[in-house]
PDB file of C-alpha atoms and ligand atoms in Angstrom:
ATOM      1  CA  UNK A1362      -1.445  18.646 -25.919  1.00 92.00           C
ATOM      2  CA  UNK A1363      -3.656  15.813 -26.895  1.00 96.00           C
ATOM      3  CA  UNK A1364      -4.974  15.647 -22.973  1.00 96.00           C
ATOM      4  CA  UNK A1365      -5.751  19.301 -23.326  1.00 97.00           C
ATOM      5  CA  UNK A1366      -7.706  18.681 -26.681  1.00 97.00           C
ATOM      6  CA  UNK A1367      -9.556  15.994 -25.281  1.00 97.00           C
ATOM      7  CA  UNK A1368     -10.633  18.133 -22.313  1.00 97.00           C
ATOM      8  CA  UNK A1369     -11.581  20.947 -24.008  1.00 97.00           C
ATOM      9  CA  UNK A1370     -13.347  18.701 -26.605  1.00 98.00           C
ATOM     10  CA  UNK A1371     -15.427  16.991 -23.608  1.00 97.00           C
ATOM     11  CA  UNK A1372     -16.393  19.943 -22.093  1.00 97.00           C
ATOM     12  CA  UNK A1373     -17.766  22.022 -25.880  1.00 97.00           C
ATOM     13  CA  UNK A1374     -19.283  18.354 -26.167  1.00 96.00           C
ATOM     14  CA  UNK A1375     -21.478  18.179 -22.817  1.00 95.00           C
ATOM     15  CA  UNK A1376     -22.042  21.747 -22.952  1.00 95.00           C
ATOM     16  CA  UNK A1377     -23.470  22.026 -26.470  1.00 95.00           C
ATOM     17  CA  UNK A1378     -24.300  18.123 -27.392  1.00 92.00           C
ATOM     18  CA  UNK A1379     -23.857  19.863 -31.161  1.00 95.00           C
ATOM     19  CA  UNK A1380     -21.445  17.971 -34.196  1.00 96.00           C
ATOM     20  CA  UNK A1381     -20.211  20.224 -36.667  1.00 98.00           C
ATOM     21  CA  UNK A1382     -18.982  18.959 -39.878  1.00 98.00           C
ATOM     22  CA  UNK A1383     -17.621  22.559 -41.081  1.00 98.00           C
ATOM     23  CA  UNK A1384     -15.232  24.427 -39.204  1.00 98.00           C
ATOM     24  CA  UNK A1385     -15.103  28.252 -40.065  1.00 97.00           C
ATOM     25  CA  UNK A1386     -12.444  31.005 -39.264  1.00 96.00           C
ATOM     26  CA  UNK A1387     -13.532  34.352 -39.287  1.00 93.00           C
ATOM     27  CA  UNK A1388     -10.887  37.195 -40.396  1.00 88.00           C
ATOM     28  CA  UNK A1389     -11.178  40.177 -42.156  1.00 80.00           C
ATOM     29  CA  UNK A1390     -13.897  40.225 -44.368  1.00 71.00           C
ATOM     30  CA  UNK A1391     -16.216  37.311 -42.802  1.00 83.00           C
ATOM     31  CA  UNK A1392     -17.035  38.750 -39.636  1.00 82.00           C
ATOM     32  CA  UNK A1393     -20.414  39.270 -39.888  1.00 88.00           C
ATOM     33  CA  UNK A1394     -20.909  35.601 -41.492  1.00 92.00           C
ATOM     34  CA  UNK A1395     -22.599  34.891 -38.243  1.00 92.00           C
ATOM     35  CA  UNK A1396     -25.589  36.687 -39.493  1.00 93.00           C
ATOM     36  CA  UNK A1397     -25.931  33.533 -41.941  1.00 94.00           C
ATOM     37  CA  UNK A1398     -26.196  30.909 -39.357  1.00 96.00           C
ATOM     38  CA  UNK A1399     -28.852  29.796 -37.538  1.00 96.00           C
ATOM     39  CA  UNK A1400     -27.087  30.296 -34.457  1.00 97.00           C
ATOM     40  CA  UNK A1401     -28.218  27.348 -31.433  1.00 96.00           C
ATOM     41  CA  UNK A1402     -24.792  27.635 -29.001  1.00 95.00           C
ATOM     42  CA  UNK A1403     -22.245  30.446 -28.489  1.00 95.00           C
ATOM     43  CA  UNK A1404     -19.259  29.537 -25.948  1.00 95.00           C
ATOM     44  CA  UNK A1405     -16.948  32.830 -25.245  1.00 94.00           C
ATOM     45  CA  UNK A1406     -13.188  31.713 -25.290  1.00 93.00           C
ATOM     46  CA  UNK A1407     -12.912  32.777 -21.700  1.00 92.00           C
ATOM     47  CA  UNK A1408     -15.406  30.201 -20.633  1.00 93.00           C
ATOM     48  CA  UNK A1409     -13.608  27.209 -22.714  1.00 95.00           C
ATOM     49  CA  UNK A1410     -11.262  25.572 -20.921  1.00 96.00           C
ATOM     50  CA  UNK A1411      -7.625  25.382 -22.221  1.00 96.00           C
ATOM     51  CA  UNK A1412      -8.460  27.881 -24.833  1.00 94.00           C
ATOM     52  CA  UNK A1413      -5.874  30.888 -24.472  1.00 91.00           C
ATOM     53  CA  UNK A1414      -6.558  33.973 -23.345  1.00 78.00           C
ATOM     54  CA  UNK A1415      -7.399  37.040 -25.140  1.00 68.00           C
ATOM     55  CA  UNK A1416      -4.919  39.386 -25.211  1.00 62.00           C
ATOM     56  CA  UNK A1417      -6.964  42.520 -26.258  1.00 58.00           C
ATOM     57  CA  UNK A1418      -9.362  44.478 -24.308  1.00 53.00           C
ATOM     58  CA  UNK A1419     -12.980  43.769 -24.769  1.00 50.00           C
ATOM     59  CA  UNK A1420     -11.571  41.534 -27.670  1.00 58.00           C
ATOM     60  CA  UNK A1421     -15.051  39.813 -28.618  1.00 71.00           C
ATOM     61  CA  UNK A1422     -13.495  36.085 -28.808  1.00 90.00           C
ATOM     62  CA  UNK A1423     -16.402  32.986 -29.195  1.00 93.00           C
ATOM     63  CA  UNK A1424     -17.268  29.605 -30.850  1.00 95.00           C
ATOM     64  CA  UNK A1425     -20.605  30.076 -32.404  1.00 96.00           C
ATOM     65  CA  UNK A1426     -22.198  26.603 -33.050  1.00 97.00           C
ATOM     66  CA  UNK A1427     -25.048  26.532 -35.569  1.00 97.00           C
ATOM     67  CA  UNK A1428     -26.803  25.121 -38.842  1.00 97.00           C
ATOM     68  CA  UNK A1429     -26.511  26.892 -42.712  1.00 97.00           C
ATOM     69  CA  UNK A1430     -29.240  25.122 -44.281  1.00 96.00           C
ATOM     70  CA  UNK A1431     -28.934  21.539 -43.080  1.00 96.00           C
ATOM     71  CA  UNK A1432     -24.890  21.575 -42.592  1.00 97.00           C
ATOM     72  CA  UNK A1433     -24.015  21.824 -38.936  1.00 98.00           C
ATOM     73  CA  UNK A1434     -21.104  24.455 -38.575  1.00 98.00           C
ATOM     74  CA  UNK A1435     -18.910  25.910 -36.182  1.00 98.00           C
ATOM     75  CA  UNK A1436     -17.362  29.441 -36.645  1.00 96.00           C
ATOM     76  CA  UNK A1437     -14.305  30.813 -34.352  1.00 95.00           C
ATOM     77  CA  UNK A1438     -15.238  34.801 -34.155  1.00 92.00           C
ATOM     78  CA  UNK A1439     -12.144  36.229 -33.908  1.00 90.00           C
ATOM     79  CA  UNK A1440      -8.856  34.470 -33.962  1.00 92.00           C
ATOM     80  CA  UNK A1441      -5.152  34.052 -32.263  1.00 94.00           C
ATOM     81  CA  UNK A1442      -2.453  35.274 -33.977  1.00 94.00           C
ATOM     82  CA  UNK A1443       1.236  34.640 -33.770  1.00 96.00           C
ATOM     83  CA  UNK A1444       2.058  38.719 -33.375  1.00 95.00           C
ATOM     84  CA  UNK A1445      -0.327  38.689 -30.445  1.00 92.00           C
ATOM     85  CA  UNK A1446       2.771  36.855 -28.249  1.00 93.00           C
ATOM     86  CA  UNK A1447       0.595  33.353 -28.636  1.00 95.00           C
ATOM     87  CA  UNK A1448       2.909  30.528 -29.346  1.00 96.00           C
ATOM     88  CA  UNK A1449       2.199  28.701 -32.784  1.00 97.00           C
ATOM     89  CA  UNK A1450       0.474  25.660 -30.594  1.00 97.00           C
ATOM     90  CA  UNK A1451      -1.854  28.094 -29.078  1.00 96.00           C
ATOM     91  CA  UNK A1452      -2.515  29.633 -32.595  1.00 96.00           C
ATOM     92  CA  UNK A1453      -3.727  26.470 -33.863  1.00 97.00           C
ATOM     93  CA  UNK A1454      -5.402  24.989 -30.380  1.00 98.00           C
ATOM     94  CA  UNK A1455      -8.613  25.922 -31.607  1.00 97.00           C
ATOM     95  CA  UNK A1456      -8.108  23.903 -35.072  1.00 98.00           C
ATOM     96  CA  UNK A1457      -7.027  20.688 -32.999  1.00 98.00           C
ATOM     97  CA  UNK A1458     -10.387  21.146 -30.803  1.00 98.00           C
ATOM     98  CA  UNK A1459     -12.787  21.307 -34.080  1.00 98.00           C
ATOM     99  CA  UNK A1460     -11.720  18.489 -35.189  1.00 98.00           C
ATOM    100  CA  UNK A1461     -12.041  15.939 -32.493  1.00 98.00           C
ATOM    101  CA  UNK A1462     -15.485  18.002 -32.402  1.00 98.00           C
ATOM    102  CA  UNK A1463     -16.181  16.599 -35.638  1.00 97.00           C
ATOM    103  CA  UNK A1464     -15.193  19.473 -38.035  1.00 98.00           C
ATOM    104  CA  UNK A1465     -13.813  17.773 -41.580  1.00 98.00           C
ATOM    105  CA  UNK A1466     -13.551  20.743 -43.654  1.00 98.00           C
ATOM    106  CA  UNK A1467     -11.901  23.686 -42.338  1.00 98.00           C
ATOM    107  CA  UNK A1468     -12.547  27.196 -44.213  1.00 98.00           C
ATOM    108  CA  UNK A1469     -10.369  29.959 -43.329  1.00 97.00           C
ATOM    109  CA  UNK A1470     -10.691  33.457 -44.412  1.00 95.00           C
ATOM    110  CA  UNK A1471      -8.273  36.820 -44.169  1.00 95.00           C
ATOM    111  CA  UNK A1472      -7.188  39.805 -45.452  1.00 94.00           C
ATOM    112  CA  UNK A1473      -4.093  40.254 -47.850  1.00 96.00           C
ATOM    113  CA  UNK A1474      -2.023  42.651 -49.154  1.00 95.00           C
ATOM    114  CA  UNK A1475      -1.570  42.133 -52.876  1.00 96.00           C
ATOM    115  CA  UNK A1476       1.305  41.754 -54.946  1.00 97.00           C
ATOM    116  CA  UNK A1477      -0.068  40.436 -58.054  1.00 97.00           C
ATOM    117  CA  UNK A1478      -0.393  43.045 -60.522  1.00 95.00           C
ATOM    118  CA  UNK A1479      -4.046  41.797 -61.651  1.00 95.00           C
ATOM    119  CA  UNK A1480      -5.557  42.789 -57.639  1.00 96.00           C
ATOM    120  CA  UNK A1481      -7.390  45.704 -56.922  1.00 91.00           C
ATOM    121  CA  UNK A1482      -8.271  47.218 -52.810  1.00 91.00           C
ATOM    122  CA  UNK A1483     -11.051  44.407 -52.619  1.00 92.00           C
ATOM    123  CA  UNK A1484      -9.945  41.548 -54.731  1.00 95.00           C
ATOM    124  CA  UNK A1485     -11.614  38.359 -53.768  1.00 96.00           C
ATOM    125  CA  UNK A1486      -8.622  35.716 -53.863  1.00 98.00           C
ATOM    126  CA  UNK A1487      -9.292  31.841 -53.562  1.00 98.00           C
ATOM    127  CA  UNK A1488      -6.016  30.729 -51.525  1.00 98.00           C
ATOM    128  CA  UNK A1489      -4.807  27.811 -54.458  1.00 98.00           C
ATOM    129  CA  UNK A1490      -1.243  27.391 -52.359  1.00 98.00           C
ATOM    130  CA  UNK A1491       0.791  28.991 -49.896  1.00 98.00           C
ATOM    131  CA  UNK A1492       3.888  30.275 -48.664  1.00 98.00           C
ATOM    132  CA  UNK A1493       4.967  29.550 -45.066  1.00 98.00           C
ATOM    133  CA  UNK A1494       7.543  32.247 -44.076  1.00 98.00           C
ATOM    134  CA  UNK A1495       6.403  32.173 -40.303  1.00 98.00           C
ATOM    135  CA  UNK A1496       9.535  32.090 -38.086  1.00 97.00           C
ATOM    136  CA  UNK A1497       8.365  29.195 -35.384  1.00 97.00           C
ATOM    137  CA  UNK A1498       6.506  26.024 -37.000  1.00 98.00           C
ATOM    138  CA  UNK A1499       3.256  24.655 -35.410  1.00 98.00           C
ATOM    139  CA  UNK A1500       4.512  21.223 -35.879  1.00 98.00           C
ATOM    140  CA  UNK A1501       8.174  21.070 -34.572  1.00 97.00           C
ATOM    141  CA  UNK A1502       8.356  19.088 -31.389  1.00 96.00           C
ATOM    142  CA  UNK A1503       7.944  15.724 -30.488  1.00 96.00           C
ATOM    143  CA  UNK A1504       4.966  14.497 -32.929  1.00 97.00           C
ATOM    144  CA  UNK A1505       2.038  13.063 -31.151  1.00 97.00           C
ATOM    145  CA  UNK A1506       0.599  10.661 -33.857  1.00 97.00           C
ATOM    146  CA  UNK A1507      -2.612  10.295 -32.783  1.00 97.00           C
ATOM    147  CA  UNK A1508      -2.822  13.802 -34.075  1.00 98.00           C
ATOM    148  CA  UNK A1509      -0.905  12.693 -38.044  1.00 97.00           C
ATOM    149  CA  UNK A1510       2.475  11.583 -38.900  1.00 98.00           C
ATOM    150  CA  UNK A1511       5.959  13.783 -38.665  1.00 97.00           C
ATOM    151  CA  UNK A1512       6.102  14.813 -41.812  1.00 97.00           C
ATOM    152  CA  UNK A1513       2.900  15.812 -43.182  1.00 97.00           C
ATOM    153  CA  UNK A1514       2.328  16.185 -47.384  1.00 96.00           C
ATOM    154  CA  UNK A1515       1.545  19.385 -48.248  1.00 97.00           C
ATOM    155  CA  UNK A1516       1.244  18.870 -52.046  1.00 96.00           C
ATOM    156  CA  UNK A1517      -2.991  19.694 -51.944  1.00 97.00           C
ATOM    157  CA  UNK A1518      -3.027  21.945 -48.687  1.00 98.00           C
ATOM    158  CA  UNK A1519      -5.806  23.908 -49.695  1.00 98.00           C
ATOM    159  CA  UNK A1520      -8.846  21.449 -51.452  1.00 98.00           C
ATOM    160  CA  UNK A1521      -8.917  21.322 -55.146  1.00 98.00           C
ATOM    161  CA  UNK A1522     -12.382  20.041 -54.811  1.00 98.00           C
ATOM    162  CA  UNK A1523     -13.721  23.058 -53.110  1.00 98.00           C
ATOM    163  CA  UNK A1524     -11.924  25.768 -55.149  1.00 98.00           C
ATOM    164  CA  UNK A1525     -13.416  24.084 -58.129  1.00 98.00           C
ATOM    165  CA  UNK A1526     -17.047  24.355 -56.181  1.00 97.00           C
ATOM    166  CA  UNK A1527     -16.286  28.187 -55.415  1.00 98.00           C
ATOM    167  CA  UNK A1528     -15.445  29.406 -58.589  1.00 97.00           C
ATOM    168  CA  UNK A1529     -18.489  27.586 -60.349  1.00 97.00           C
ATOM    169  CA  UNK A1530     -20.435  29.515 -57.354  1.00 97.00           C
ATOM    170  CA  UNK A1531     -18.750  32.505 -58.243  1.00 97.00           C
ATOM    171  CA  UNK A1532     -19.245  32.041 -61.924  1.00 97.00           C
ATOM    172  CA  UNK A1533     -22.936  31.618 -61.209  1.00 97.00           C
ATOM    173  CA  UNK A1534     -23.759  34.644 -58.823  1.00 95.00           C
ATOM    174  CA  UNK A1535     -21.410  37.566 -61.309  1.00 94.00           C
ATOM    175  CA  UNK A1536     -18.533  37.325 -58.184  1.00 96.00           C
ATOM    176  CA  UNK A1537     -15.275  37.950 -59.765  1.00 96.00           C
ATOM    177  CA  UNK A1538     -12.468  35.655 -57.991  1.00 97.00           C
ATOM    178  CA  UNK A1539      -8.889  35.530 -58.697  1.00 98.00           C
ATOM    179  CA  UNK A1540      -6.274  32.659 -57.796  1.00 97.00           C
ATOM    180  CA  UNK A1541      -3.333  33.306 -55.835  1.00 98.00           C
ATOM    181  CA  UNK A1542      -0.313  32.033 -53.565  1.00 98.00           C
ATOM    182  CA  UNK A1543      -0.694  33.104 -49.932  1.00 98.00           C
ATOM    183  CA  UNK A1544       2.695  34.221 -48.074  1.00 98.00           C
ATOM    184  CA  UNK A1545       2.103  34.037 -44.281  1.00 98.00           C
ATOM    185  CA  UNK A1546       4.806  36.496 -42.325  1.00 98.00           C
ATOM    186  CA  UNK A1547       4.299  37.256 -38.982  1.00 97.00           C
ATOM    187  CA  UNK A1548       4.169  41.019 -38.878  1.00 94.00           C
ATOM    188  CA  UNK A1549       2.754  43.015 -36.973  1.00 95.00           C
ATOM    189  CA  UNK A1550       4.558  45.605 -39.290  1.00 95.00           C
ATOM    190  CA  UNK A1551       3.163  45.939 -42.774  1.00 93.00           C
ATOM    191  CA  UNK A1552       5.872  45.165 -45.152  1.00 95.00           C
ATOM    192  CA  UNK A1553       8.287  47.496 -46.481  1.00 94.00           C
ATOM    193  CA  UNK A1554       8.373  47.734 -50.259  1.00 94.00           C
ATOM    194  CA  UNK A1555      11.228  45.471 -50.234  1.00 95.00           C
ATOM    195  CA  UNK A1556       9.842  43.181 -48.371  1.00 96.00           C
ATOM    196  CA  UNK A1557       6.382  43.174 -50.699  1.00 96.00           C
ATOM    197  CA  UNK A1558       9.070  43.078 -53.695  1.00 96.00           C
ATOM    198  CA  UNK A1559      10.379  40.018 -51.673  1.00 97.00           C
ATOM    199  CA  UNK A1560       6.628  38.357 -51.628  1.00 97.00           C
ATOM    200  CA  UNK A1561       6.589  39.161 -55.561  1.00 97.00           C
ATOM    201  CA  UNK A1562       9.789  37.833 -56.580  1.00 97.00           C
ATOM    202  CA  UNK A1563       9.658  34.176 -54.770  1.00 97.00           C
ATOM    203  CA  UNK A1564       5.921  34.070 -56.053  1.00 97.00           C
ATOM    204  CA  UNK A1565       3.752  34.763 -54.278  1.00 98.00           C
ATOM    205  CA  UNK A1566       0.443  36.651 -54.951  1.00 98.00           C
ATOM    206  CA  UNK A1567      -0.531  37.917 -51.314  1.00 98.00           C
ATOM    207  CA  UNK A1568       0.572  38.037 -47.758  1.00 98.00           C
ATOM    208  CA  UNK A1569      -0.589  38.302 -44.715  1.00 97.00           C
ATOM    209  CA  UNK A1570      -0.156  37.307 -40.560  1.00 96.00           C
ATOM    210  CA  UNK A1571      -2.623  34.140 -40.127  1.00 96.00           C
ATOM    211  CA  UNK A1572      -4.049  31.648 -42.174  1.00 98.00           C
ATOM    212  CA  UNK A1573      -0.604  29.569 -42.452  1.00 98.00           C
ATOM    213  CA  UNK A1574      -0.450  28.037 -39.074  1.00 98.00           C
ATOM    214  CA  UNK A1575      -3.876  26.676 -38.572  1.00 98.00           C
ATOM    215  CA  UNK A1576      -3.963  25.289 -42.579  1.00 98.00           C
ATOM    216  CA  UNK A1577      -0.465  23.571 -41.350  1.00 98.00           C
ATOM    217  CA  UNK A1578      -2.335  21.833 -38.534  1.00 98.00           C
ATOM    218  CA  UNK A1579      -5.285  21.383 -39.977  1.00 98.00           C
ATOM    219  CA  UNK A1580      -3.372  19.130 -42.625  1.00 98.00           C
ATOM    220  CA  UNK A1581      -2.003  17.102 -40.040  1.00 98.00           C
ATOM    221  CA  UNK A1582      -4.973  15.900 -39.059  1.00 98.00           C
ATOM    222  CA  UNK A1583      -6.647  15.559 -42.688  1.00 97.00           C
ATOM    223  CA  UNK A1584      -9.149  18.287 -42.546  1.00 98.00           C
ATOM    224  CA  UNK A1585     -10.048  19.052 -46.022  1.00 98.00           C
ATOM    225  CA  UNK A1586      -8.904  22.849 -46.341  1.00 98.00           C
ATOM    226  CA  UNK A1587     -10.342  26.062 -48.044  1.00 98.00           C
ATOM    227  CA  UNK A1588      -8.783  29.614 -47.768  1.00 98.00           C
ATOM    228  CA  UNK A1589     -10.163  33.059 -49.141  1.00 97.00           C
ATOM    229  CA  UNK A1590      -8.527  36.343 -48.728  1.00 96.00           C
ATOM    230  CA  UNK A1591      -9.740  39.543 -49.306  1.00 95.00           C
ATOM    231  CA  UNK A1592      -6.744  41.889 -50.624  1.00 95.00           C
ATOM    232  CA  UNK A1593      -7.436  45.471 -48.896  1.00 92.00           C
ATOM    233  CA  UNK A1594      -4.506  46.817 -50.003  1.00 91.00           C
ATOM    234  CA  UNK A1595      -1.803  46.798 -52.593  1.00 92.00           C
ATOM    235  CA  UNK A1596       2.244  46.647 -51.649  1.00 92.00           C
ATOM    236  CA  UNK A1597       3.502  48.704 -54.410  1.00 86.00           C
ATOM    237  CA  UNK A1598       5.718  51.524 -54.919  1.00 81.00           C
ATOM    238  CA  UNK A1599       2.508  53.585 -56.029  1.00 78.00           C
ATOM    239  CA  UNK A1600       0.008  52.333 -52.736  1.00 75.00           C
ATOM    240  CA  UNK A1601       2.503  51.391 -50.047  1.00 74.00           C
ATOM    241  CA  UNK A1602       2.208  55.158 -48.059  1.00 69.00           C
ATOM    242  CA  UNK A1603      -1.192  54.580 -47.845  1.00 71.00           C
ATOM    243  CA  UNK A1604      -1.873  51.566 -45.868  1.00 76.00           C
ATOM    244  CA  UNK A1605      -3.445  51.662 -42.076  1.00 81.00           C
ATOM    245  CA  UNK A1606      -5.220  49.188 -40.156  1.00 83.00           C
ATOM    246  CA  UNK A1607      -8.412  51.017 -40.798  1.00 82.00           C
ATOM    247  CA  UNK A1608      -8.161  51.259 -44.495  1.00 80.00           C
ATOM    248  CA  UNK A1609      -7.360  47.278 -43.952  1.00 81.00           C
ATOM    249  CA  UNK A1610     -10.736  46.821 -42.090  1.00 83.00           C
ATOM    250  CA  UNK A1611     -12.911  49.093 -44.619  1.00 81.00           C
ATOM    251  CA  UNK A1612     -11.569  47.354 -48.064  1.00 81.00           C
ATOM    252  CA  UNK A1613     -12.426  44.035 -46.083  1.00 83.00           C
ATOM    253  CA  UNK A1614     -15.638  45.526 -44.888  1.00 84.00           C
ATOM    254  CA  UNK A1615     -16.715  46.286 -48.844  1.00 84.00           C
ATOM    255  CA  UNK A1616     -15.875  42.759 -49.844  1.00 89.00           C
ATOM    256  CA  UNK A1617     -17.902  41.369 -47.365  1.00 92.00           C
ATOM    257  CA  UNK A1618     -21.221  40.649 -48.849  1.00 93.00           C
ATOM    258  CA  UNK A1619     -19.958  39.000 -51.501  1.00 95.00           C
ATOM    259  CA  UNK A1620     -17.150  36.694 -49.590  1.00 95.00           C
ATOM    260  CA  UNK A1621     -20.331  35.494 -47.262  1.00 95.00           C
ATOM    261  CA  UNK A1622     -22.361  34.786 -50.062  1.00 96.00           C
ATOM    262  CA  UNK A1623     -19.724  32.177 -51.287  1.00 96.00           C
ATOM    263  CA  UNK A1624     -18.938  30.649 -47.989  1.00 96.00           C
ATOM    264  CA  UNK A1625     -22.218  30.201 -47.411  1.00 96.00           C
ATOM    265  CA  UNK A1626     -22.576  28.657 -50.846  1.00 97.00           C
ATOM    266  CA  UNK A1627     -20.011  26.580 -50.742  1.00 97.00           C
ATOM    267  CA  UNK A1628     -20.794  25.161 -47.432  1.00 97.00           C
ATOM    268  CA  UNK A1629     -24.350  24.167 -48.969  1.00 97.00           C
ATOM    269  CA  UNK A1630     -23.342  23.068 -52.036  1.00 96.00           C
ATOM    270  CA  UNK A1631     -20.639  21.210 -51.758  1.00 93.00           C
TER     271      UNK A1631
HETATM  272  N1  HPA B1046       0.475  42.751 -45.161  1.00 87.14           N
HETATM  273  C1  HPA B1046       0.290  41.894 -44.160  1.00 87.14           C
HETATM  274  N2  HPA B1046      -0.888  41.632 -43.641  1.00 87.14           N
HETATM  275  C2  HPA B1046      -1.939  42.260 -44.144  1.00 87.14           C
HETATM  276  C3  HPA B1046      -1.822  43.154 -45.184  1.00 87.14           C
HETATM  277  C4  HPA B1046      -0.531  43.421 -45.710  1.00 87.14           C
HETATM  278  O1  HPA B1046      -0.348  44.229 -46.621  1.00 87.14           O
HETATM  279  N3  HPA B1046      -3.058  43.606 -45.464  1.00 87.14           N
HETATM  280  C5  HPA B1046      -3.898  42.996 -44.616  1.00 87.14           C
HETATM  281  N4  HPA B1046      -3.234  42.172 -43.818  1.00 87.14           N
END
């Protein structure tokens, strides 16, 4: 793995000489964030070597390398996840390869669905913990150290530095955000209401199929961490017939604006 890195990190370096210091990951809700960078390099995944291979047609897959103000940034449109058939080391590649890029704060954004009785179809939720119910681990297998240690402290996985910078952002701009514990199962199934009564009672606040993974690796290598979710839909007795993928995309679509004008904030503020 670390030989693969190291070539993929040589070959992003000679082909775009750039040095990000932020490391974005665009899900639901952020896809458009591109529009806020001034963009100077984008590499498709299918001309990076070692990156894996898109499973889905047409899938528009890239690394877009660019500045927000004067903060150098690099934003993975469109991500790998585990439901696709990837294996949890190909989930997370891309994390591994931003930071021996440079990247030293990771932000990762998704959609949700809510359990928490306070969300609403287009909550904005800053990600304050999470729950890892994902059936493989990114991190079992032998440990390479020059990536971190074995066993790898997860008592701050997601900044408290950078929450507090969001929600004074938030404050400031008239952005409601709410707090909440992500639950990361690996679908691709939406969950029954059991299983959303499951997320509720071991408490949790949202789940969803990403996020978990690449905040578990980018831990092990020290990246400071930020996650936002976007909750597009509610698991509840009253909601739960309602929920399709395209519903998903349009709550995450309305949230949009707003989620981009934070990230953007909080990558030039803090
Ligand atoms: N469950 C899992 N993943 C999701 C959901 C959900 O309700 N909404 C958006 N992604």
């Amino acid at each position: 793995m670390w030989e693969l890195v190291q070539e993929t990190v040589n070959y992003i370096k000679k082909t775009t000489n750039f040095t990000p210091e932020y490391g974005v990951i665009l899900g639901s809700g952020l896809g458009s964030f591109t529009n806020d960078i001034k963009v100077e390099y984008t590499l498709p995944y299918n001309e990076i070597p070692n990156f894996p291979v898109s499973t889905v047609e047409g899938h528009k897959g890239a690394l877009v390398f660019g500045t927000i103000g004067d903060k150098k940034v690099v934003a993975m449109q469109g991500r790998f996840h585990y439901y696709e058939g990837y294996s949890m080391q190909e989930v997370t590649f891309p994390v591994r390869v931003m930071k021996y890029i440079g990247v030293n704060k990771l932000i990762v954004s998704n959609a949700s669905g809510g359990v928490n009785p306070n969300y609403k179809v287009g909550s904005i939720v800053v990600i304050n913990d999470h729950v890892n119910m994902m059936p493989e681990h990114p991190l079992r297998g032998k440990n390479d150290e020059r990536f971190g240690p074995r066993f790898v402290n997860m008592s701050e996985p997601y900044s408290t530095k950078m929450i507090a910078k969001i929600k004074e952002i938030a404050a400031s701009s008239d952005i409601e955000v709410l707090d909440g514990v992500y639950m990361g199962l690996q679908g691709p199934t939406f969950e029954t209401l059991h299983e959303y009564k499951m997320v509720k009672t071991i408490g949790a606040d949202c789940v969803g199929m990403s996020t978990v993974p690449e905040v578990i690796v980018a831990r092990h290598m020290e990246l400071e961490t930020f996650g936002i979710s976007v909750i597009t839909d509610i698991g509840s007795e009253e909601h739960l017939e309602s929920i399709t993928h395209e519903e998903v995309l349009k709550a995450a679509q309305e949230a949009e604006p707003h989620v981009r004008h934070l990230i953007k904030e909080l990558i030039l503020q803090y």
